[in-house]
Short mmCIF file of C-alpha atoms and ligand atoms in Angstrom, two decimals:
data_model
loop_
_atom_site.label_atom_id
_atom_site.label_comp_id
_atom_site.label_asym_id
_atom_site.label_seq_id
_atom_site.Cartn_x
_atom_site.Cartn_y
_atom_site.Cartn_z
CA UNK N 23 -9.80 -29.18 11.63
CA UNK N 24 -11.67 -27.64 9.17
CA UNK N 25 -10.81 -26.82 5.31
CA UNK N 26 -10.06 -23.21 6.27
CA UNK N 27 -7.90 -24.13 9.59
CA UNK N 28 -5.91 -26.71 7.49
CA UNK N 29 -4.99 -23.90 5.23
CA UNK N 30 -3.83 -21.59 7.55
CA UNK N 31 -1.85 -24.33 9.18
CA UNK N 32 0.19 -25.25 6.19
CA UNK N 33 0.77 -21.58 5.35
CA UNK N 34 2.39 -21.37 8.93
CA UNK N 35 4.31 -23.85 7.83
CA UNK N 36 6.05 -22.40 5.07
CA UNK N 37 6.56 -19.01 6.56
CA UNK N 38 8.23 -20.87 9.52
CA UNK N 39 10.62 -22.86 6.96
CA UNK N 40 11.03 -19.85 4.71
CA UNK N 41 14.49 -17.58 5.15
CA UNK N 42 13.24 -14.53 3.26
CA UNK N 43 10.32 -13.38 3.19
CA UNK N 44 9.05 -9.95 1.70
CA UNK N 45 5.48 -8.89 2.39
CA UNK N 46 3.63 -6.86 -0.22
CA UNK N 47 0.13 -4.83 0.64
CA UNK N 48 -2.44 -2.75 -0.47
CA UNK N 49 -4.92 -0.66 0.24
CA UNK N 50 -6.57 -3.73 2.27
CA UNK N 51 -4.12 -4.20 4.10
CA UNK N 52 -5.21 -0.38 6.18
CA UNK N 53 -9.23 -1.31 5.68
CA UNK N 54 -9.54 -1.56 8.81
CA UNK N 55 -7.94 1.18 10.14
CA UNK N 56 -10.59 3.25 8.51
CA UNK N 57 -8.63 4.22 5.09
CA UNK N 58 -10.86 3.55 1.81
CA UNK N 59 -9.42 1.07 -0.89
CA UNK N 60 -9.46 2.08 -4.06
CA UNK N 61 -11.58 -0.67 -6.06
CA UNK N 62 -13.75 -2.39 -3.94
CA UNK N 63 -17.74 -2.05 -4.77
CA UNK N 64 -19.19 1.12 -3.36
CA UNK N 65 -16.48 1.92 -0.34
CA UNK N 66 -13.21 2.26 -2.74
CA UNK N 67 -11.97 6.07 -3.87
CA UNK N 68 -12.56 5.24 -7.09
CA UNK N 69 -16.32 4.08 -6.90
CA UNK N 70 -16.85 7.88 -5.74
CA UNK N 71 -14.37 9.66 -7.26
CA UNK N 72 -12.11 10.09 -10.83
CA UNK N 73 -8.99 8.80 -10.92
CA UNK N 74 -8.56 10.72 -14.17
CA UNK N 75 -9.44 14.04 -12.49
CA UNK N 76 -7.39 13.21 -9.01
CA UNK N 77 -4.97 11.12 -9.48
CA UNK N 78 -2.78 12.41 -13.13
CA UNK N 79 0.16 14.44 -13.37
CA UNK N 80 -2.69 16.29 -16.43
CA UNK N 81 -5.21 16.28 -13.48
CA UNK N 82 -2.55 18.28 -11.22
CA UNK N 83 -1.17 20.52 -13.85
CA UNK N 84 -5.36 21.79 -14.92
CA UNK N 85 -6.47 22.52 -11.20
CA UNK N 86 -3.94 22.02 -8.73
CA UNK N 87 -6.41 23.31 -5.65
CA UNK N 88 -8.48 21.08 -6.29
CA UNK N 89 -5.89 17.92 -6.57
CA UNK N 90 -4.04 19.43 -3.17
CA UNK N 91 -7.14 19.88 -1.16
CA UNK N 92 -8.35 16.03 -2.22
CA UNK N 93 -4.97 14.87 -1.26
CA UNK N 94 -5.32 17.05 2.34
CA UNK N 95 -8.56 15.29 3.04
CA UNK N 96 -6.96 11.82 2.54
CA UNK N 97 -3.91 12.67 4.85
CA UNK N 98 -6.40 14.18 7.46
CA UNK N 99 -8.08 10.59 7.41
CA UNK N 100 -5.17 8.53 7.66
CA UNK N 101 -3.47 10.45 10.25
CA UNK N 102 -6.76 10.34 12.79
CA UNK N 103 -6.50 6.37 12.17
CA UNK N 104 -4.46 3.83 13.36
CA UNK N 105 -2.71 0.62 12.78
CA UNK N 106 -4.88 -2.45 12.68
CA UNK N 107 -4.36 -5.90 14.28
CA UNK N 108 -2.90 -6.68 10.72
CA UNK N 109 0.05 -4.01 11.04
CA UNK N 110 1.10 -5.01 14.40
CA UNK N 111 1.30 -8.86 13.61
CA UNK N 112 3.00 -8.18 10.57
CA UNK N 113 5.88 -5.66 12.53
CA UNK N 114 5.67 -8.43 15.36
CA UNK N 115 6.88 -11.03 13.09
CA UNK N 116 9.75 -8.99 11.44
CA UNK N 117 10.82 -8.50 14.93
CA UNK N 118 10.91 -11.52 15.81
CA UNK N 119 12.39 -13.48 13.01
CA UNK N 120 15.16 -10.80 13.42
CA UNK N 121 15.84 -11.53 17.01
CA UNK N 122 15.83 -15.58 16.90
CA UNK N 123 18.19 -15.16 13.44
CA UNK N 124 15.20 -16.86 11.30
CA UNK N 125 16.09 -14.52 8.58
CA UNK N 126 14.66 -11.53 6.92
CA UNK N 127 11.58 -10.33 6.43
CA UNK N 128 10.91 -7.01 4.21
CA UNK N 129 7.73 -5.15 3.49
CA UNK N 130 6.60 -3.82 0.38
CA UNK N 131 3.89 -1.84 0.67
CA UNK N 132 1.69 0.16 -2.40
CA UNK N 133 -0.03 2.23 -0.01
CA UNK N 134 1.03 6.17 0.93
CA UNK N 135 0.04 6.05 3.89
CA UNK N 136 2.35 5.42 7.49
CA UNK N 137 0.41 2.55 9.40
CA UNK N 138 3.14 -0.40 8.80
CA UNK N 139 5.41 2.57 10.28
CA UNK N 140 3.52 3.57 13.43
CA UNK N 141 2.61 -0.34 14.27
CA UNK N 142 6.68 -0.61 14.26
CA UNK N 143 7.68 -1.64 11.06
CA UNK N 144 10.77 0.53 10.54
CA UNK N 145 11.65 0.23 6.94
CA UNK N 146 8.72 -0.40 4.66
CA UNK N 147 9.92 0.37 0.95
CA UNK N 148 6.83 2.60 -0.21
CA UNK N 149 6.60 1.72 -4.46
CA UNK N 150 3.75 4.24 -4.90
CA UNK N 151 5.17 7.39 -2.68
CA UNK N 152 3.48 8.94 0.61
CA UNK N 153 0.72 11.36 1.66
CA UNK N 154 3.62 12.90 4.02
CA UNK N 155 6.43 13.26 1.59
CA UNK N 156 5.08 16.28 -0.94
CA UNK N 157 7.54 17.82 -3.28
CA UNK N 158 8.11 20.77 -5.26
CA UNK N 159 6.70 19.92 -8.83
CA UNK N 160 9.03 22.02 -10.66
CA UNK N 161 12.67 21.59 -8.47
CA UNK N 162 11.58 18.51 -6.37
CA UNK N 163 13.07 19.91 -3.27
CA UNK N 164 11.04 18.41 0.15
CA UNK N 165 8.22 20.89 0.85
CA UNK N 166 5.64 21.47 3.60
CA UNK N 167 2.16 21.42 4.22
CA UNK N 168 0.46 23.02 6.78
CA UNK N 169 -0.65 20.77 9.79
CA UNK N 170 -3.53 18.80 8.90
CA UNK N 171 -6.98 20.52 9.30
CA UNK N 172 -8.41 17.65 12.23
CA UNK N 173 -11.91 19.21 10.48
CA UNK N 174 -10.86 18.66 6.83
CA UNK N 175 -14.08 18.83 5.02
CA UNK N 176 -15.32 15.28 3.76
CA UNK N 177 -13.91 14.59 -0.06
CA UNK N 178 -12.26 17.80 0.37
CA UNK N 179 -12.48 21.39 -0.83
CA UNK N 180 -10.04 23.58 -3.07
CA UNK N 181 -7.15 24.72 -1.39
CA UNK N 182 -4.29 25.64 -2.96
CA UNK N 183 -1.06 24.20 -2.55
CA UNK N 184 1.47 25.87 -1.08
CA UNK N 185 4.66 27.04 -3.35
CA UNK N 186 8.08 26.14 -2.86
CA UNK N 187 10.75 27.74 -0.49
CA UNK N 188 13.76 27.29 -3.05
CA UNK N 189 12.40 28.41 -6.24
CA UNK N 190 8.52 28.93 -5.84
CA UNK N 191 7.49 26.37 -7.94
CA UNK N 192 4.30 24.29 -6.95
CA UNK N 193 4.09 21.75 -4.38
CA UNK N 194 2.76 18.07 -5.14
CA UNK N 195 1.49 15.58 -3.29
CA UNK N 196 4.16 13.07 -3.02
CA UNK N 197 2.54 9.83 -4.47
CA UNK N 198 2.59 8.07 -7.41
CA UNK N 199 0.32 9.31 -9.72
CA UNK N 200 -0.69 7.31 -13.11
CA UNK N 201 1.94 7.50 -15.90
CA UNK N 202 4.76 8.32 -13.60
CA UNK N 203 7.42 6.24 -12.98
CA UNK N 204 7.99 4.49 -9.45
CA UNK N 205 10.82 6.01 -7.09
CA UNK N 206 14.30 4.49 -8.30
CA UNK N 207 15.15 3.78 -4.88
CA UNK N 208 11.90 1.96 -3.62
CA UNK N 209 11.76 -0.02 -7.05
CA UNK N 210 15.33 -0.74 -6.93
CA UNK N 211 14.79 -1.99 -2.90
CA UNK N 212 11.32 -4.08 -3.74
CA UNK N 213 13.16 -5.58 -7.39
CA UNK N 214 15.99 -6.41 -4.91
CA UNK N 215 13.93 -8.44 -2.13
CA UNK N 216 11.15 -10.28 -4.22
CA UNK N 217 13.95 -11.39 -6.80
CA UNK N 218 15.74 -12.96 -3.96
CA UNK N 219 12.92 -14.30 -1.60
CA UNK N 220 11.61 -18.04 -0.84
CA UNK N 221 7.66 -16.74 -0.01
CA UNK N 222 6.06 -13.91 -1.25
CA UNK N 223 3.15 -12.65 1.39
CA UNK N 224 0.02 -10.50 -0.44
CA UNK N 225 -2.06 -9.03 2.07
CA UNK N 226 -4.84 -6.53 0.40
CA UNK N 227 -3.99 -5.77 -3.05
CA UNK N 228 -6.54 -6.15 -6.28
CA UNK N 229 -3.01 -7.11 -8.61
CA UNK N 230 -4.23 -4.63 -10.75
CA UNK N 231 -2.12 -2.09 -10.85
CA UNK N 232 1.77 -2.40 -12.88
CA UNK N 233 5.07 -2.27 -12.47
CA UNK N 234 3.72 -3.00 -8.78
CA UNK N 235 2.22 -6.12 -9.49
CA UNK N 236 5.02 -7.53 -11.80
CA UNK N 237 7.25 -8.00 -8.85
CA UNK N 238 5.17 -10.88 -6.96
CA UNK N 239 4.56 -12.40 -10.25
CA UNK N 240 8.26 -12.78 -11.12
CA UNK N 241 8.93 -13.95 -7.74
CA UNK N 242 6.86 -16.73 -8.04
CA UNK N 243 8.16 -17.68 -11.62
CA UNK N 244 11.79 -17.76 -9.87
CA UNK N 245 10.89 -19.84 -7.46
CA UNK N 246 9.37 -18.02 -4.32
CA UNK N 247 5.60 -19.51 -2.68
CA UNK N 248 3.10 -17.04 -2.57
CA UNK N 249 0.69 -16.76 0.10
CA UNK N 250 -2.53 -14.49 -0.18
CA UNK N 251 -4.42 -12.63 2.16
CA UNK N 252 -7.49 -10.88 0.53
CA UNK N 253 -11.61 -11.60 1.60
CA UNK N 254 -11.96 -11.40 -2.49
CA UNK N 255 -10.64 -12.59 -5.62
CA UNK N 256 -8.04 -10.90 -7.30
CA UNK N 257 -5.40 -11.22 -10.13
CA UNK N 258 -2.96 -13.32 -7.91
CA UNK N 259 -5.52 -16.14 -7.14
CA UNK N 260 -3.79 -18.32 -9.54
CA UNK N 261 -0.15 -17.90 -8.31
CA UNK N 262 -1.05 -18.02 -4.59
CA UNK N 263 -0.37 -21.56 -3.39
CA UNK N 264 -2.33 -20.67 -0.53
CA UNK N 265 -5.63 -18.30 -0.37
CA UNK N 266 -6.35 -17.66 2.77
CA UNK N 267 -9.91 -15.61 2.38
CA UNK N 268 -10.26 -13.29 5.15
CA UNK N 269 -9.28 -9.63 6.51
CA UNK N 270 -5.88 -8.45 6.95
CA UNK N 271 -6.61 -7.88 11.04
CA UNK N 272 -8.36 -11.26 11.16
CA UNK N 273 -6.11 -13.55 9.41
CA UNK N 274 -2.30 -12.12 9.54
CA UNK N 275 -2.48 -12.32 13.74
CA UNK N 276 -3.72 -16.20 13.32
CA UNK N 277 -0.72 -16.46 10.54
CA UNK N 278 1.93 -14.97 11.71
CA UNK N 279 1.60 -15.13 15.94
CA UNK N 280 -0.56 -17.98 16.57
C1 BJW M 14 -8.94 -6.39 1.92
C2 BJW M 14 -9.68 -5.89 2.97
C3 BJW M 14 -9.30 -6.27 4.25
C4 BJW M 14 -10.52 -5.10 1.15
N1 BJW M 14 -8.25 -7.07 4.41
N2 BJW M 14 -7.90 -7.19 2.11
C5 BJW M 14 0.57 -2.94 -17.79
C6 BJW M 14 -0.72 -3.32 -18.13
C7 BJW M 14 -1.78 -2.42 -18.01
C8 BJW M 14 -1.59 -1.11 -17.57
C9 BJW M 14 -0.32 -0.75 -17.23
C10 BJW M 14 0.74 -1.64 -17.35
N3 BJW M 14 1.86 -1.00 -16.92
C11 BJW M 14 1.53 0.26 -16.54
C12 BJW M 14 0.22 0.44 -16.74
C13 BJW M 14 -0.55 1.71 -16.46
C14 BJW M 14 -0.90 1.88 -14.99
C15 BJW M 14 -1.72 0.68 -14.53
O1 BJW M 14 -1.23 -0.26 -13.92
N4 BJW M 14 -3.01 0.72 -14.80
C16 BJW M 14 -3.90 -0.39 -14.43
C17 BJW M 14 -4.92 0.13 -13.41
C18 BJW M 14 -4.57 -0.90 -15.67
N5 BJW M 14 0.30 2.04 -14.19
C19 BJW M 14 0.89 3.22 -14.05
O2 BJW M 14 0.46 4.22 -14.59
C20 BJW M 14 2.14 3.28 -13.20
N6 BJW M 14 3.14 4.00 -13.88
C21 BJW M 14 3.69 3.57 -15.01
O3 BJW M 14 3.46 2.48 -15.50
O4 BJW M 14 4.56 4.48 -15.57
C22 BJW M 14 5.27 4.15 -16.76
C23 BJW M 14 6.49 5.03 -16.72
C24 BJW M 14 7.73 4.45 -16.57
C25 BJW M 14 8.85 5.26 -16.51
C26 BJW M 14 8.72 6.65 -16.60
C27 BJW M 14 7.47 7.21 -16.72
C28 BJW M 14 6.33 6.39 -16.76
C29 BJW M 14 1.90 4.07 -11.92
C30 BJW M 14 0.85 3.47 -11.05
C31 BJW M 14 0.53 4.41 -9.87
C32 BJW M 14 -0.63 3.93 -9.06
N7 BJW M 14 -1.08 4.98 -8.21
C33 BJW M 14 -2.15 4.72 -7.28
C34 BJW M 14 -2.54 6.04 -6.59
C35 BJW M 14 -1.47 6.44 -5.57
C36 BJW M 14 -1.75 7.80 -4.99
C37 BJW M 14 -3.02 7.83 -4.20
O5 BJW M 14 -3.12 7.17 -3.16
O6 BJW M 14 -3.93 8.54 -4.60
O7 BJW M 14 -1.74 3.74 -6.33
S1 BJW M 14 -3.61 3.99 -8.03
C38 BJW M 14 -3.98 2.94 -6.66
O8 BJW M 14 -3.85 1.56 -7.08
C39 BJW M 14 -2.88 3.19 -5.63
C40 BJW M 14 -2.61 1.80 -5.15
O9 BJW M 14 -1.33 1.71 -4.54
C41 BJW M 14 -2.76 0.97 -6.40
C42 BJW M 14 -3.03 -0.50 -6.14
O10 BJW M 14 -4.28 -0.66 -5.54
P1 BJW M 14 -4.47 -1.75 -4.39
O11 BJW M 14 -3.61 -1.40 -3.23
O12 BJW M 14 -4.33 -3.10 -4.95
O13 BJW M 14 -5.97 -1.45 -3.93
P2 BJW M 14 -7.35 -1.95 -4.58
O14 BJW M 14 -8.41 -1.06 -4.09
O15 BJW M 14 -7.24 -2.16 -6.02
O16 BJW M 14 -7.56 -3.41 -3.93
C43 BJW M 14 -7.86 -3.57 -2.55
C44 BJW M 14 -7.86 -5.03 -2.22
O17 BJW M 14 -8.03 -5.17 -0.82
C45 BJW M 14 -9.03 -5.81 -2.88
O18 BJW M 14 -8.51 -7.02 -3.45
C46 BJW M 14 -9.95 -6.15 -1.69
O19 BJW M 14 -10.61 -7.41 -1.84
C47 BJW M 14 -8.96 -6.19 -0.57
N8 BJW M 14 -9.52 -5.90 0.76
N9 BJW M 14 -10.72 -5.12 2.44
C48 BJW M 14 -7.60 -7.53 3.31
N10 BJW M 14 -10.01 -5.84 5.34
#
């Protein structure tokens, strides 16, 4: 057994003597499924575009068309991909942990988009928002999009967002932009599993971005083992008892249903 094998042997171990277990991605985590990251070298949003320009509540308020149409291309993408190898394991695991009574496993996820739904994970508490839940920006009622141009220009275009039914105010894309708060409900959910779990799962995040990444960290100073997924280095290496360096649709099948 090599170095790499041994690893990913012990990590089986713990998750099979751990009770609760919440499972926190990123953007890596839906790499595979053909949906950019945001940081990594070259292929990550933000190598090709701003982040102050896109992704601001300022950005949105100086030129919403061009905000709503970026945000149309990304949803296009994600819907015309599907879950990886990665997603499935993970939603086979929960499943079957539930069914044998081995206890509970949650998912935390940072990303907006609806893969750890559509591989059959039912509940995934989504801290940074969704590409499929806009909102009015003035009322916050629900509000609609049109269906998803399967032809949405690459990067996307200006298009301007639609207005709301209820008082005509402007509809949002309903993520998480920078400077906002979380959703009460999602951070209330994710505080509420990692402050009460025995092993903390990272699959695909950089541990960059806050409040997100505080929650894992506290975890592990209360107690819980973390285990990370990730080809790369990131701001968790330190506090992962195991690194297991390799792609979410490689490694998490091997992990979790080998
Ligand atoms: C693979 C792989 C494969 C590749 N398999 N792995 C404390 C310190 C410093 C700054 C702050 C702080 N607290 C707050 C801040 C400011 C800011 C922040 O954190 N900035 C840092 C970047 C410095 N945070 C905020 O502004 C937050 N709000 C806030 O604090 O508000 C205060 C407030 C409170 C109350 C009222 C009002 C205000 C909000 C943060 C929102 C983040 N939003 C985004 C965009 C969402 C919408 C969209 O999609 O456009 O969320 S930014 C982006 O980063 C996105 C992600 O969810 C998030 C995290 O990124 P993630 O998932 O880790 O992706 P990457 O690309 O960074 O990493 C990918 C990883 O995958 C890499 O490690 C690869 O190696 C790996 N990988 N292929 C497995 N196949």
């Amino acid at each position: 057994m090599d170095q790499d094998d041994a690893m990913l042997h012990e990590a089986r171990k713990a998750l099979m003597q751990a009770r609760r277990i919440v499972v926190f991605t990123g953007a890596g985590m839906s790499a595979e499924s053909g949906v950019p990251t945001f940081r990594d070298a070259l292929t990550g949003l933000w190598a090709r575009f701003s982040a102050e320009a896109l992704a601001t509540p300022e950005a949105f308020a100086r030129d919403p068309a061009l905000v709503w149409g970026w945000y149309e291309w990304r949803r296009a993408r994600v819907r015309a991909a599907q879950p990886n190898a990665g997603h499935r394991a993970i939603a086979a695991f929960a499943a079957h942990r539930a069914a044998d009574d081995g206890g509970c496993v949650t998912v935390v996820t940072q990303n907006v988009d609806d893969l750890h739904e559509r591989a059959g994970t039912p509940a995934a508490v989504h801290l940074h928002g969704s590409l499929f839940a806009p909102r009015c920006s003035a009322c916050a009622a629900p509000g609609a999009f049109a269906e998803a141009d399967p032809l949405e220009p690459e990067d996307g275009r200006h298009l301007e967002p639609p207005h709301c039914a209820h008082c005509g105010g402007t509809i949002r894309p309903g993520v998480v932009w920078f400077g906002e708060g979380l959703p009460e409900a999602a951070w209330a959910a994710a505080s509420a599993a990692l402050g009460d779990c025995d092993l903390v799962l990272c699959v695909g995040t950089s541990a960059l971005v806050y409040p997100a990444a505080a929650l894992p960290e506290r975890a592990v100073r209360a107690g819980a083992l973390l285990v990370q997924v990730n080809p790369g280095r990131t701001a968790f290496d330190a506090l992962a008892r195991f690194n297991l360096r390799g792609s979410a649709a490689t490694v998490l099948p091997a992990l979790l249903c080998g």
